[in-house]
Coordinates of C-alpha atoms and ligand atoms in Angstrom, one line a residue:
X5 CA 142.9 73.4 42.1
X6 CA 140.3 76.1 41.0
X7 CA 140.3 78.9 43.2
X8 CA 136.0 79.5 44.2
X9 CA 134.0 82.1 41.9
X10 CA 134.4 85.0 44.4
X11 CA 138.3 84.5 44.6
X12 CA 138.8 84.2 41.0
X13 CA 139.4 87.9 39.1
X14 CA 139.1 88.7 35.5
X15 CA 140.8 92.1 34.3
X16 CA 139.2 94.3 31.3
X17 CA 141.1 97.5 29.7
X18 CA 139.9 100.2 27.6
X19 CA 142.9 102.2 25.8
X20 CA 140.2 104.9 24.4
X21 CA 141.2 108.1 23.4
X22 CA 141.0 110.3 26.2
X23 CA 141.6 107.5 29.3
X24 CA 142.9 104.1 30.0
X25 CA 140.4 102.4 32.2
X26 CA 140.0 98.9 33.7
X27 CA 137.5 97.0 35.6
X28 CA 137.5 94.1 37.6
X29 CA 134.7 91.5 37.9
X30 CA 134.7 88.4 40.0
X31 CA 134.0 84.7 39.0
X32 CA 129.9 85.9 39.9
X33 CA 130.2 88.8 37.3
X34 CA 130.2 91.4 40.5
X35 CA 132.5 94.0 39.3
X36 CA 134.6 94.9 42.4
X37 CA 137.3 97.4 41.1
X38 CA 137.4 100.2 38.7
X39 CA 140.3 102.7 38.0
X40 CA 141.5 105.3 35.5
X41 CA 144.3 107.4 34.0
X42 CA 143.4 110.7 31.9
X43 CA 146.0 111.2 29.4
X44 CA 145.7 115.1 29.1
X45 CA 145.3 115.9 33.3
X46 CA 147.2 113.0 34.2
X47 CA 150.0 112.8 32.2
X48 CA 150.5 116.7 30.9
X49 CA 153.8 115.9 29.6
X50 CA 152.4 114.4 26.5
X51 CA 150.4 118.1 25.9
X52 CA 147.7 116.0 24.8
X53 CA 144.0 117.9 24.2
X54 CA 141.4 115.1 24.7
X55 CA 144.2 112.9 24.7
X56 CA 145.4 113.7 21.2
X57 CA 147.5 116.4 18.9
X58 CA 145.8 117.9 16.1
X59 CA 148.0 118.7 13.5
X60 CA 148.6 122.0 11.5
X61 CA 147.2 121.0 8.8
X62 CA 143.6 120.1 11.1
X63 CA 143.4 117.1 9.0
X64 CA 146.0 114.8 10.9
X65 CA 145.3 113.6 14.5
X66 CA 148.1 111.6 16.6
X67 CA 148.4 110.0 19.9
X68 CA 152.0 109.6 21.5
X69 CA 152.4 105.7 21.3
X70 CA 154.5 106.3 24.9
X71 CA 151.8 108.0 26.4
X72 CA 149.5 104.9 26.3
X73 CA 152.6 102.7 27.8
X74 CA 153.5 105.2 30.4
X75 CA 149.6 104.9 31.4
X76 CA 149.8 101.6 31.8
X77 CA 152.3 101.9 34.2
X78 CA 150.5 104.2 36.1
X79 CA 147.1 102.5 35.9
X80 CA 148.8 99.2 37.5
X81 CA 150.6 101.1 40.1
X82 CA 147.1 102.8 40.9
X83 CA 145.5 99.1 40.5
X84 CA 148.3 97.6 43.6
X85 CA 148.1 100.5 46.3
X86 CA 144.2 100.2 45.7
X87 CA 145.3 96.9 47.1
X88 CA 144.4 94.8 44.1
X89 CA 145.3 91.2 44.8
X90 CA 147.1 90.8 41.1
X91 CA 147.9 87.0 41.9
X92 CA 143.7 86.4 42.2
X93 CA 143.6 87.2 38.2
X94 CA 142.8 84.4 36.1
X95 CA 142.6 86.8 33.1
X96 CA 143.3 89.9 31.4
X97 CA 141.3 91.3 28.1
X98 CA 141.2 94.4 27.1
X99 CA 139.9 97.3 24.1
X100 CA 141.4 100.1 22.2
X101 CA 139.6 102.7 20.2
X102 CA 139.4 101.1 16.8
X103 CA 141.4 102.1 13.7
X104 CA 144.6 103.4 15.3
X105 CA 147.6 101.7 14.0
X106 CA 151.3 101.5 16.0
X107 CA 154.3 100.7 14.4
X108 CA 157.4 98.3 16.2
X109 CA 160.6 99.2 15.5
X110 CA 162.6 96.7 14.3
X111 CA 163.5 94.4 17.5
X112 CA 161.2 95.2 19.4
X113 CA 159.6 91.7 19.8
X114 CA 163.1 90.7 21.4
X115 CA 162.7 93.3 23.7
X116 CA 159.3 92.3 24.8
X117 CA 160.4 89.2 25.2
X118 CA 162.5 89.9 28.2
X119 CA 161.4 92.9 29.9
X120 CA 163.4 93.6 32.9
X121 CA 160.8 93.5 35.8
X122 CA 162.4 96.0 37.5
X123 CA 162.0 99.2 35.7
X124 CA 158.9 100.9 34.0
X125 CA 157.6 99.7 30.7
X126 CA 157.7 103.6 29.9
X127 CA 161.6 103.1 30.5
X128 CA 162.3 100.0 28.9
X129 CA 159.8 100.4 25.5
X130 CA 161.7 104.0 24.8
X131 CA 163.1 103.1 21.7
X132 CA 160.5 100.3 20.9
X133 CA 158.2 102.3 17.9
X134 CA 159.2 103.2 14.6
X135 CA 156.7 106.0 14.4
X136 CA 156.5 108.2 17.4
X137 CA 153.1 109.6 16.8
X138 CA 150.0 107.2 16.0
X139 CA 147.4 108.0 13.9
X140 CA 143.8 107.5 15.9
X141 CA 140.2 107.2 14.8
X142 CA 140.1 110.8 14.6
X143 CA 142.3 111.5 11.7
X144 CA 140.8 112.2 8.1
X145 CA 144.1 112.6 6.2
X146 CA 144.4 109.9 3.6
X147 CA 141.2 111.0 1.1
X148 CA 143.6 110.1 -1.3
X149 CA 144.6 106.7 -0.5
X150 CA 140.8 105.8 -0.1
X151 CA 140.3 107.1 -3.3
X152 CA 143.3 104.8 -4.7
X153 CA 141.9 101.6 -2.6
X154 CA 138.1 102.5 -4.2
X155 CA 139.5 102.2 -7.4
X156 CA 141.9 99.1 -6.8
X157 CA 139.4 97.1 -5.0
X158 CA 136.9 97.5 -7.9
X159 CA 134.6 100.6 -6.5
X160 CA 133.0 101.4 -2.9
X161 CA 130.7 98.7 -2.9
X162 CA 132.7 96.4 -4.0
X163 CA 135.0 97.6 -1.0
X164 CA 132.2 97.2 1.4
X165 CA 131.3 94.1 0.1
X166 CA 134.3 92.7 0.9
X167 CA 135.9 94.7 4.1
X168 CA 132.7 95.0 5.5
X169 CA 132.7 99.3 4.7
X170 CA 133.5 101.9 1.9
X171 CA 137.1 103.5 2.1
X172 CA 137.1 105.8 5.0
X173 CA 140.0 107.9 6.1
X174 CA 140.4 106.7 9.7
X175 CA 140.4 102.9 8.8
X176 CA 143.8 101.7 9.4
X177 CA 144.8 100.7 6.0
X178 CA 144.4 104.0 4.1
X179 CA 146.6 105.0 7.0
X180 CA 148.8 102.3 6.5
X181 CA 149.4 103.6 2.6
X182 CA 149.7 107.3 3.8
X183 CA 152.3 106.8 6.3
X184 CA 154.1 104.4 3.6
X185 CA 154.3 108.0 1.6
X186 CA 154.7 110.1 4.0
X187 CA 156.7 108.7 6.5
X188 CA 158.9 106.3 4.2
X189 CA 162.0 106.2 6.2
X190 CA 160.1 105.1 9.9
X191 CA 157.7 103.0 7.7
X192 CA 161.0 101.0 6.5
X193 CA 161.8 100.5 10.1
X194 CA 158.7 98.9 11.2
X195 CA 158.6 95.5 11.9
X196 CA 154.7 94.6 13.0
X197 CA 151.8 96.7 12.9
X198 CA 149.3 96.6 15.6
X199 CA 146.0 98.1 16.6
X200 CA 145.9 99.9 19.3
X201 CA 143.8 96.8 20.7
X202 CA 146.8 94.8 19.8
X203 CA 149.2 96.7 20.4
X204 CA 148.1 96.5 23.9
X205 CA 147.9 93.0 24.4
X206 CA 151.3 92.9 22.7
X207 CA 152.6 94.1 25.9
X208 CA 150.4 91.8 28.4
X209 CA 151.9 89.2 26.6
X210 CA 155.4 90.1 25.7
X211 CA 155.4 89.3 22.3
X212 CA 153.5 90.7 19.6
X213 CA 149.4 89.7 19.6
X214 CA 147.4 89.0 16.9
X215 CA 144.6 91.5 15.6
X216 CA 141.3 89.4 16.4
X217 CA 138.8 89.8 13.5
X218 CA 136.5 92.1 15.0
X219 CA 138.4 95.4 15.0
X220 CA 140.7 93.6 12.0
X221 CA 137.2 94.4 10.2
X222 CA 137.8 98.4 11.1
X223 CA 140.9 98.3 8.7
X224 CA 139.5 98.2 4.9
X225 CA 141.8 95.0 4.7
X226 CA 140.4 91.8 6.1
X227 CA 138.1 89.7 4.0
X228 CA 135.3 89.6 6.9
X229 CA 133.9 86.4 4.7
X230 CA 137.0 84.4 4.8
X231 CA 138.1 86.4 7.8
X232 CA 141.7 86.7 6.0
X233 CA 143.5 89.4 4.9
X234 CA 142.0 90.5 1.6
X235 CA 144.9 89.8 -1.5
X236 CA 143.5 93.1 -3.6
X237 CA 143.6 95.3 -0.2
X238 CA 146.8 94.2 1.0
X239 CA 148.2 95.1 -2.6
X240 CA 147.0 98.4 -2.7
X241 CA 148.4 99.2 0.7
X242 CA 151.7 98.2 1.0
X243 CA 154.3 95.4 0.0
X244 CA 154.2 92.4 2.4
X245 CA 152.0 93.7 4.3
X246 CA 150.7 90.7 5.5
X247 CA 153.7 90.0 7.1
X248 CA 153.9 93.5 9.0
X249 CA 149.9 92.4 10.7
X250 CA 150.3 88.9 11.2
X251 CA 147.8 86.7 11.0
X252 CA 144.2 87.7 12.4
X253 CA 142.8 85.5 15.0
X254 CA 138.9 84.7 15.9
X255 CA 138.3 87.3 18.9
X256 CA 137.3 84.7 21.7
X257 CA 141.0 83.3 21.0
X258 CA 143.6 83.1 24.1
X259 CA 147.1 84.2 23.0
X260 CA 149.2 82.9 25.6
X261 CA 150.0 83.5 29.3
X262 CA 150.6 86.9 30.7
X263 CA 154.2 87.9 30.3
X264 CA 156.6 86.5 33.3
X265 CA 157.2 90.6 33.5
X266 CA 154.1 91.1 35.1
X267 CA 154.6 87.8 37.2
X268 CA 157.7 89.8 38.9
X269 CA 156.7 92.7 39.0
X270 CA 152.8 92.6 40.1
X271 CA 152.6 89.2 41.3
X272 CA 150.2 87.4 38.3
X273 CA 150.2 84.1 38.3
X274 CA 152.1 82.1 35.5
X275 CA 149.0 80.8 34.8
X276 CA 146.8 84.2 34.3
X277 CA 145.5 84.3 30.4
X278 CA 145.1 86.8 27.7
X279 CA 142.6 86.6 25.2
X280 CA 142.6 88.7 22.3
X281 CA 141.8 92.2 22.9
X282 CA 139.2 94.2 20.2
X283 CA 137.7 97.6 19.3
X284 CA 135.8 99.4 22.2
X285 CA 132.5 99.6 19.9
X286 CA 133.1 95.6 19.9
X287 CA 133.7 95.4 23.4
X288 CA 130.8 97.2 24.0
X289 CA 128.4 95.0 22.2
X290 CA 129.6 92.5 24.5
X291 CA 129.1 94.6 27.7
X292 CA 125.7 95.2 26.7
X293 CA 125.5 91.8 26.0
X294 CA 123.7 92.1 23.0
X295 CA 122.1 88.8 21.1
X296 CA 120.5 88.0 18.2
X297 CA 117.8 90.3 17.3
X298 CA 118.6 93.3 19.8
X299 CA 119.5 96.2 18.5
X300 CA 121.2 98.9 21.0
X301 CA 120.3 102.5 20.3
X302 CA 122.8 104.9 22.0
X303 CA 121.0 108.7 22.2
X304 CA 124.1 110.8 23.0
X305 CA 125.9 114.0 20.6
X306 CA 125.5 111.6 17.8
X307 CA 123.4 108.7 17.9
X308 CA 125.0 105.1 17.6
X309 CA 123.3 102.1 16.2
X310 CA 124.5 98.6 17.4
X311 CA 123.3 95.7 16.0
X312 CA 123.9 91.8 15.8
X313 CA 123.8 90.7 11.9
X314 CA 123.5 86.9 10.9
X315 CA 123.7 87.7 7.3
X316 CA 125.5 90.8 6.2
X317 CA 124.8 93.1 3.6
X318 CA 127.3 95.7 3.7
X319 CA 126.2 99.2 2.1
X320 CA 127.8 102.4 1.4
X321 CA 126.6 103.4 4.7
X322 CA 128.0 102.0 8.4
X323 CA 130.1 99.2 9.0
X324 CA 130.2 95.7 9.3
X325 CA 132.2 94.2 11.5
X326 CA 132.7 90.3 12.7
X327 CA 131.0 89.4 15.8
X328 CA 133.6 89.8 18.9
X329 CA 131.4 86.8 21.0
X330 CA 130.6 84.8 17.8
X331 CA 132.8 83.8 15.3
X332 CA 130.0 83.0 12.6
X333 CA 127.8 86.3 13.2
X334 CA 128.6 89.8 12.3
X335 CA 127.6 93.2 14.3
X336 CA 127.0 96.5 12.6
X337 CA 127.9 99.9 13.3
X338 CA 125.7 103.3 12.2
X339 CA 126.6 106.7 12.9
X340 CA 124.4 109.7 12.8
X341 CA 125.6 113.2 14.1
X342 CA 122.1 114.8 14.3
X343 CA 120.9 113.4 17.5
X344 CA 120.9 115.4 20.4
X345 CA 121.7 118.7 19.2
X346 CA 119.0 118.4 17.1
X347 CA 116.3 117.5 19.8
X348 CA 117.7 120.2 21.8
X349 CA 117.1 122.6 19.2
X350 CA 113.1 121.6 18.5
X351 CA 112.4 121.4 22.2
X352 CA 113.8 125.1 22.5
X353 CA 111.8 126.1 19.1
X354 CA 108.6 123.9 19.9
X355 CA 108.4 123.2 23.3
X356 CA 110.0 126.6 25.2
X357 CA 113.3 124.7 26.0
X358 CA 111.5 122.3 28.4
X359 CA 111.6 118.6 28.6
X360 CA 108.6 118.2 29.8
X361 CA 106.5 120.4 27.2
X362 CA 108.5 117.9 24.6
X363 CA 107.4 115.2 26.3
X364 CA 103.8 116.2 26.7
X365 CA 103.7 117.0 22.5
X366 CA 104.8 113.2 21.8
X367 CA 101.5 112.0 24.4
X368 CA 99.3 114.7 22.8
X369 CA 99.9 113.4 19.3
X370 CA 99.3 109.9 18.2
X371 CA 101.2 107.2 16.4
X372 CA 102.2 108.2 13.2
X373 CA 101.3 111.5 13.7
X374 CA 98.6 111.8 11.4
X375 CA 100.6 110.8 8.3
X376 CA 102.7 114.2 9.1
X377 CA 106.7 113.2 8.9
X378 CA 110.0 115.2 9.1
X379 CA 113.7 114.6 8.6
X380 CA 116.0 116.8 10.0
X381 CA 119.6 117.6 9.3
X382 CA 120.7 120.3 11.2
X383 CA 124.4 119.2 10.1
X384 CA 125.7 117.3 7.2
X385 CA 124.6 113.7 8.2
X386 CA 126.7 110.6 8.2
X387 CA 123.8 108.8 7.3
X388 CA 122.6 109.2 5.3
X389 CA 124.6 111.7 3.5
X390 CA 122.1 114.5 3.4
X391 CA 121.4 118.1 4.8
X392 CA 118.5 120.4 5.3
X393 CA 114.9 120.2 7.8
X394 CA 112.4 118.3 5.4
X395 CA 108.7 118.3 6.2
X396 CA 106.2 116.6 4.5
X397 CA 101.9 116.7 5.3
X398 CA 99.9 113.3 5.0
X399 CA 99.8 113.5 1.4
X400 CA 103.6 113.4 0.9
X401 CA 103.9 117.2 -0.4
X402 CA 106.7 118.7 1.0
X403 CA 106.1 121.7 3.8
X404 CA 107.3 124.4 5.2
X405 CA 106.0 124.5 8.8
X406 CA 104.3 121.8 11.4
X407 CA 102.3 122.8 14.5
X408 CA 104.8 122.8 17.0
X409 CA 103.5 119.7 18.9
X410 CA 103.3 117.7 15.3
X411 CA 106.8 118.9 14.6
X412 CA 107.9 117.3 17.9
X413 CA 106.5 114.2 16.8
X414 CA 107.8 114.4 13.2
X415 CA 111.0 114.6 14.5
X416 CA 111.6 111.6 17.2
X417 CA 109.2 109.4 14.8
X418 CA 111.7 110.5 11.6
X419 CA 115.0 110.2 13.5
X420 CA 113.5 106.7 14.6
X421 CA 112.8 105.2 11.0
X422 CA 116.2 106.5 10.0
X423 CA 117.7 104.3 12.3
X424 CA 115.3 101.3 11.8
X425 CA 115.5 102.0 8.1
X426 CA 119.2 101.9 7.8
X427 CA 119.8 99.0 10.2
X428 CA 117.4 97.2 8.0
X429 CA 119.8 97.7 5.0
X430 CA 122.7 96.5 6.9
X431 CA 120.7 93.4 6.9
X432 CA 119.2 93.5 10.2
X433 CA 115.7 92.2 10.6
X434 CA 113.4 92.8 13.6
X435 CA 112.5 89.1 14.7
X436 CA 109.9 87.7 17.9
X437 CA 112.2 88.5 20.6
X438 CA 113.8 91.6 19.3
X439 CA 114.5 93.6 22.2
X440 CA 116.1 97.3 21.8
X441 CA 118.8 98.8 24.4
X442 CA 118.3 102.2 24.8
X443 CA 121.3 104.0 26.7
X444 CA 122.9 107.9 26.4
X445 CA 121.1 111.3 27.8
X446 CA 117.9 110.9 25.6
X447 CA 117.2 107.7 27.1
X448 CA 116.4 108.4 30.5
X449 CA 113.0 110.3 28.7
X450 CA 110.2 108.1 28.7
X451 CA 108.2 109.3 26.0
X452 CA 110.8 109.5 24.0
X453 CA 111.4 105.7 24.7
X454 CA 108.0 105.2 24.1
X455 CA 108.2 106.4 20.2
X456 CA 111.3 104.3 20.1
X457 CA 109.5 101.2 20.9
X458 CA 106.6 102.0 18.6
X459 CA 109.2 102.6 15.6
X460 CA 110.6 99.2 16.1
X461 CA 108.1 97.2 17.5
X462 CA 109.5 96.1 20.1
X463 CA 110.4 97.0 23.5
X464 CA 112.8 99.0 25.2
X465 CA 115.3 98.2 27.7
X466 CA 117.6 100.4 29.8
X467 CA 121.1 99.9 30.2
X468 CA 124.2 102.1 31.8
X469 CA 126.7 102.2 28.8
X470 CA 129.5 104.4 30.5
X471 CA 131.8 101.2 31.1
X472 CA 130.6 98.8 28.5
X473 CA 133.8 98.5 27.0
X474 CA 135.8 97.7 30.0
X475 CA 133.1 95.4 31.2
X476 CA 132.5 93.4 27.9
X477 CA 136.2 92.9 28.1
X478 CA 136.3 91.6 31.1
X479 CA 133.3 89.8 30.7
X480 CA 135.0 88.2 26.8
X481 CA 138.6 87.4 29.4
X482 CA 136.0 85.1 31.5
X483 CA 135.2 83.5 28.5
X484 CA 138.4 82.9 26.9
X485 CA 139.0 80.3 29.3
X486 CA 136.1 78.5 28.3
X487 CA 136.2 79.1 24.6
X488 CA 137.5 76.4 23.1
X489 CA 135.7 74.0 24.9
X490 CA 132.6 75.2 22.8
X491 CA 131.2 76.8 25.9
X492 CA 129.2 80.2 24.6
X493 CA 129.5 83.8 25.6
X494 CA 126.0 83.5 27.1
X495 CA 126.1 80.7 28.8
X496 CA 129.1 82.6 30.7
X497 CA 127.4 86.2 31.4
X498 CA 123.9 84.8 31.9
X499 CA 124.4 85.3 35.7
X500 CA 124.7 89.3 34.3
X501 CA 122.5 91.9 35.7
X502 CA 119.8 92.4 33.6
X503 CA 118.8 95.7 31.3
X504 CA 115.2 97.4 32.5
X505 CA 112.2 97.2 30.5
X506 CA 110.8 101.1 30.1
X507 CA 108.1 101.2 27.1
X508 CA 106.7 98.4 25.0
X509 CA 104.8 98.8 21.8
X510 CA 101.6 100.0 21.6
X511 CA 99.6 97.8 19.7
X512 CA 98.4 99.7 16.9
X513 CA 102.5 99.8 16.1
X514 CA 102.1 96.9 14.1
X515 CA 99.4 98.1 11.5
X516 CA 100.9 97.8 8.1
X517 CA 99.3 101.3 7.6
X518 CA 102.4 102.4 9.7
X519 CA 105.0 104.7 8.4
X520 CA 107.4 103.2 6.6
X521 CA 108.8 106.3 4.7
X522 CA 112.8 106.1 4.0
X523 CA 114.9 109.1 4.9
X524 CA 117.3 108.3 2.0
X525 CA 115.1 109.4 -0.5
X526 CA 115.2 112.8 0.0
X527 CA 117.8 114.5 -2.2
Ligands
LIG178 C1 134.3 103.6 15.3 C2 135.2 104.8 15.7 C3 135.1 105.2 17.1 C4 136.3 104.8 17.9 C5 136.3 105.6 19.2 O1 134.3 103.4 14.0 O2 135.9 105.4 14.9 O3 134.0 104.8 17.8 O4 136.3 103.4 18.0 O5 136.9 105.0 20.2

């Protein structure tokens, strides 16, 4: 018999680079338990910094592989003297940050397999990886192997128009073909390869998990078309490769029952699920919940662009992924690194370091700011790849100075069309219902919202993105049990609190005489 909504639990965890988290929600989407282990404070004898080593060479950037396992451990010890009733879980998801590989030493999945409930994963996964030290997201070693994949797959469109990005150094497969060279003798040893998203379902399941497509499309090797492994990418990487991933699996999948190990030694059910786990910028889509349309603007260090894609047009810039809650959609990812330092900077030039002066400049300046416009690249951007502060008066010609108050203006309305511009290359089109989530420091400012709104034409909603990940994996292990009876993600999270409309365009938004100036063509 079912167990009632407010009995039934559903487990998400975030393996992210400097914590392993996990939330619990119950069958009405409340969540009712939250918990945490931090790598570098909490388990010093990794010497992690931020959860990582950097290398000598600053280039290379590794996590211990044991560290995430020993957190585990810790993290479900925490979970049962909080006095979480493990035998009320119905199921477990999970997220890793994307692009980090681990490498299984040969018989390892026979080890997994019967995991002796009575010691620590920590103890019994000791000689369990090939390669000791991971490489993570952060790592930007393998310029050469991108250069090599580039050229094999036909060029960096080509690339993207297959994978879903351009080479880049952190996606797995370029680290894949470094390691192959640089670490030949533990790469021979090796018998799977997982994400770290993997990797950790690998051992809620005791046996090795598939890669789901979503953060499979983070690897520069999956066809995110045909949603296989791409026969060009796999040949540029490594021999057999395919047979070191497995094969990739649609990301609502359910891989099995949780591992009898965990049914000893926690007191799971036999019966308690795990659906594939994914990347945490996947996850998050689905803890924001995002649909169709939305686009999800996070104003933090460096600003992040979410969006949902029906049709993808993969560019040179960003990255396409496949749709963690849909398996015939796509989501897109954009990056740009002059976000909040930058609006620091012109509040403490133009508006005397105050938040409210900066706010009072957008009011007292109107919509489109009098044909006046400015890009600003305080650091080399990500995207797009350009540098410099570049002004430009009604007529076009480029300037050397704004008003202060127009300058304010030039830049939230210019950063704003960067990021409506470039989603709108990735294929993303602003449609009736288009609603934008606004989440991060810079979005707790109104009028900065307000300019937001008026850029895409649509209006803003609020949302609390600290725990998305965990929560959109808990939220996708609700709807694993209900996946393959065609059952949506929606129709599962509808019950959801919902995000909080702040601003909504101001008519005159929609006047074709709007800017419409593109921020990539400046050179
Ligand atoms: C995304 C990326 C990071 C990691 C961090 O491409 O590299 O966001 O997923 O966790």
């Amino acid at each position: 018999m079912m167990a009632a909504a407010q009995d039934s639990l559903y487990l998400g965890f975030d393996f992210s680079t400097q914590q392993l988290k996990v939330l619990a929600i119950d069958g009405h989407l409340n969540v009712v338990h939250q918990n945490n282990v931090q790598f570098d404070s909490e388990l010093p004898e990794f010497r992690t910094r931020g959860g990582v080593h950097i290398h000598a060479d600053r280039l290379t950037v590794t996590s211990p592989v044991l560290m995430w396992v020993k957190a585990l451990d810790l993290l479900l010890d925490k979970m049962k003297r909080a006095g979480l009733d493990f035998s009320r879980v119905r199921a477990v998801s999970g997220s890793g940050q994307q692009h980090g590989s681990v490498y299984w030493r040969r018989g390892a999945r026979e080890t997994l397999k019967r995991l002796d409930p009575d010691q620590d994963l920590y103890q019994l996964l000791q000689g369990s990886f090939s390669v000791p030290d991971c490489p993570v997201w952060m790592d930007c070693s393998s310029r050469q192997q991108c250069q090599d994949l580039q050229a094999a797959a036909g060029g960096a469109l080509r690339l993207a128009e297959i994978t879903g990005s351009r080479a880049f150094e952190r996606f797995t497969g370029n680290q894949i073909a470094k390691l192959r060279l640089t670490r030949a003798e533990q790469f021979q040893e090796a018998e799977r390869i997982s994400l770290v998203s993997s990797f950790a379902a690998s051992l809620f399941l005791g046996d090795y998990a598939a890669i789901d497509y979503s953060d499979g499309s983070g690897m520069n090797l999956l066809d995110i078309r045909t949603r296989n492994w791409s026969e060009v990418c796999l040949e540029a990487t490594a021999p057999h490769l395919d047979r070191l991933l497995g094969a990739p699996v649609p990301s609502t999948s359910v891989l099995g029952p949780v591992s009898s190990y965990f049914v000893h030694r926690y007191g799971f059910l036999e019966s308690c699920r795990v659906a594939a786990f994914t990347g945490d910028n996947p996850a998050s889509l689905a803890g924001m919940r995002l649909q169709q349309g939305d686009v999800a603007v996070s104003l933090g260090t460096s600003d992040t662009v979410f969006l949902w894609i029906q049709q993808p047009r993969p560019t040179l810039e960003g990255h396409v992924f496949c749709n963690p809650v849909d398996w015939q959609a796509y989501m897109a990812l954009l990056c740009f690194k002059n976000g909040s330092l930058t609006r620091e900077r012109i509040r403490n030039e133009c508006a005397g370091g105050s938040w409210e002066h900066f706010s009072a400049a957008l009011r007292d300046t109107p919509l489109g700011n009098n044909g006046n416009m400015g890009f600003y690249f305080d650091t080399m951007e990500i995207t797009p790849p350009a540098v410099g502060v570049h002004r430009f008066d009604p007529d076009d010609n480029k300037v050397s100075s704004l008003s202060p108050q127009v300058e304010v203006r030039a830049l939230v309305e210019g950063q704003f069309l960067s990021r409506r511009v470039h989603a709108e290359r990735l294929g993303y089109s602003i449609i009736p219902g288009t609603r934008v989530l606004a989440t991060g420091g810079a979005s707790s400012n109104e009028e900065i919202l307000q300019v937001l709104s008026d850029v895409f034409n649509a209006p803003v909603y609020t949302i609390d993105l600290s725990n998305s990940a965990c929560l959109g994996s808990a939220y996708r292990a609700l709807h694993g049990l209900v996946a393959e009876s065609g059952v949506s993600f929606f129709e599962v999270v509808k019950k959801a609190p919902e995000p909080q409309l702040v601003a909504t365009p101001h008519p005159a938004a929609q006047e074709p005489s709007a800017p419409t100036a593109d921020s990539s063509d400046i050179t």
